[in-house]
Short mmCIF file of C-alpha atoms in Angstrom, two decimals:
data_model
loop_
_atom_site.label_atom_id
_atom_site.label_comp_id
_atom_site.label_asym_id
_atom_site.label_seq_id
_atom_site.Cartn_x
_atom_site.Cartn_y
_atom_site.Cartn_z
CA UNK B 1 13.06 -5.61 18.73
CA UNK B 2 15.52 -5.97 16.00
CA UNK B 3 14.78 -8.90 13.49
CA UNK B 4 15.98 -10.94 10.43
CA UNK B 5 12.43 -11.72 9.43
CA UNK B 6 12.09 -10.07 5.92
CA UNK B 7 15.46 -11.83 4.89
CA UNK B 8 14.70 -15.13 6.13
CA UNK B 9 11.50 -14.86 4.57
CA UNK B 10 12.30 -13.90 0.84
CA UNK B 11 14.79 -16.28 1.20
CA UNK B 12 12.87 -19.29 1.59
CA UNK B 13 10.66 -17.53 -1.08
CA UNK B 14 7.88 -16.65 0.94
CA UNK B 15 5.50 -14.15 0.58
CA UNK B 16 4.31 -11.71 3.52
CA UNK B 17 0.73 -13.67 2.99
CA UNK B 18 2.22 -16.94 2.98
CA UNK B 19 4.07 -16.22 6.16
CA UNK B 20 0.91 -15.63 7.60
CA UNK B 21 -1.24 -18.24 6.71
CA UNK B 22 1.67 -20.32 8.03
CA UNK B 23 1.73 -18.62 11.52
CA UNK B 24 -2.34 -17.93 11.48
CA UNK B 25 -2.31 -14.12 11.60
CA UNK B 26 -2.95 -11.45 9.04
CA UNK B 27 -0.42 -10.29 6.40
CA UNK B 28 -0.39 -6.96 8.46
CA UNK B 29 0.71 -8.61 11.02
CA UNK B 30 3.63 -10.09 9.41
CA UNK B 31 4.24 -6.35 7.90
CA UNK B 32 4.18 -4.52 11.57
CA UNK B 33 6.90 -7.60 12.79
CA UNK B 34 9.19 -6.71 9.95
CA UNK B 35 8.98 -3.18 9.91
CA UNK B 36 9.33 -3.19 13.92
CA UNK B 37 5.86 -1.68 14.30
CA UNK B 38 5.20 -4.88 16.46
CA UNK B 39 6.82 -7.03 18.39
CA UNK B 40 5.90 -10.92 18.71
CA UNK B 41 4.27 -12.53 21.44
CA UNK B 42 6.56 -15.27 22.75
CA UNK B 43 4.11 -18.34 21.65
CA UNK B 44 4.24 -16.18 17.93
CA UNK B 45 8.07 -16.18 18.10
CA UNK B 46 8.22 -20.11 18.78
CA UNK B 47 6.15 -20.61 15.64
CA UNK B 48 8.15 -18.41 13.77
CA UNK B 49 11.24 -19.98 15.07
CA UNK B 50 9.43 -23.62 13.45
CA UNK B 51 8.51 -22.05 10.60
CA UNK B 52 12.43 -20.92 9.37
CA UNK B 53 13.84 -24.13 11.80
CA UNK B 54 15.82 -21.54 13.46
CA UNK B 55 16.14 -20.72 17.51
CA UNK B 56 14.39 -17.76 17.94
CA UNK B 57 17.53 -15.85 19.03
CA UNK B 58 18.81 -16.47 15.27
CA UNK B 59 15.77 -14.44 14.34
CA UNK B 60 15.27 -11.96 17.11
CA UNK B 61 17.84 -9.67 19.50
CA UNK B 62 17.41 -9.58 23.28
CA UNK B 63 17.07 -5.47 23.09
CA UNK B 64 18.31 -6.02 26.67
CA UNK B 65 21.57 -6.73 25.73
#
């Protein structure tokens, strides 16, 4: 699933292990979402989505489309 997560992230000047304390999952996690080794479950999208104040189809691409 094709994401903006790394950008949004340095940009607000977080850290992978920031993110993650943030959405309550490990720092690997937040490395397999930006590397598209993983893709999020949908309740881990909408707390991404609160996270960066952004609908979550700012940050992710329907791959369906």
């Amino acid at each position: 699933m094709k994401q903006n997560l790394r950008e949004l992230r340095t940009e607000k000047g977080l850290t992978q292990a920031d993110l993650a304390n943030k959405l309550g999952v490990s720092r690997q996690a937040v490395i397999a979402l930006e590397t598209d080794k993983h893709s999020p479950s949908l309740d881990l999208a909408y707390k991404i989505s609160a996270v960066f104040d952004l609908p979550v189809e700012a940050i992710f691409q329907n791959p369906y489309r």
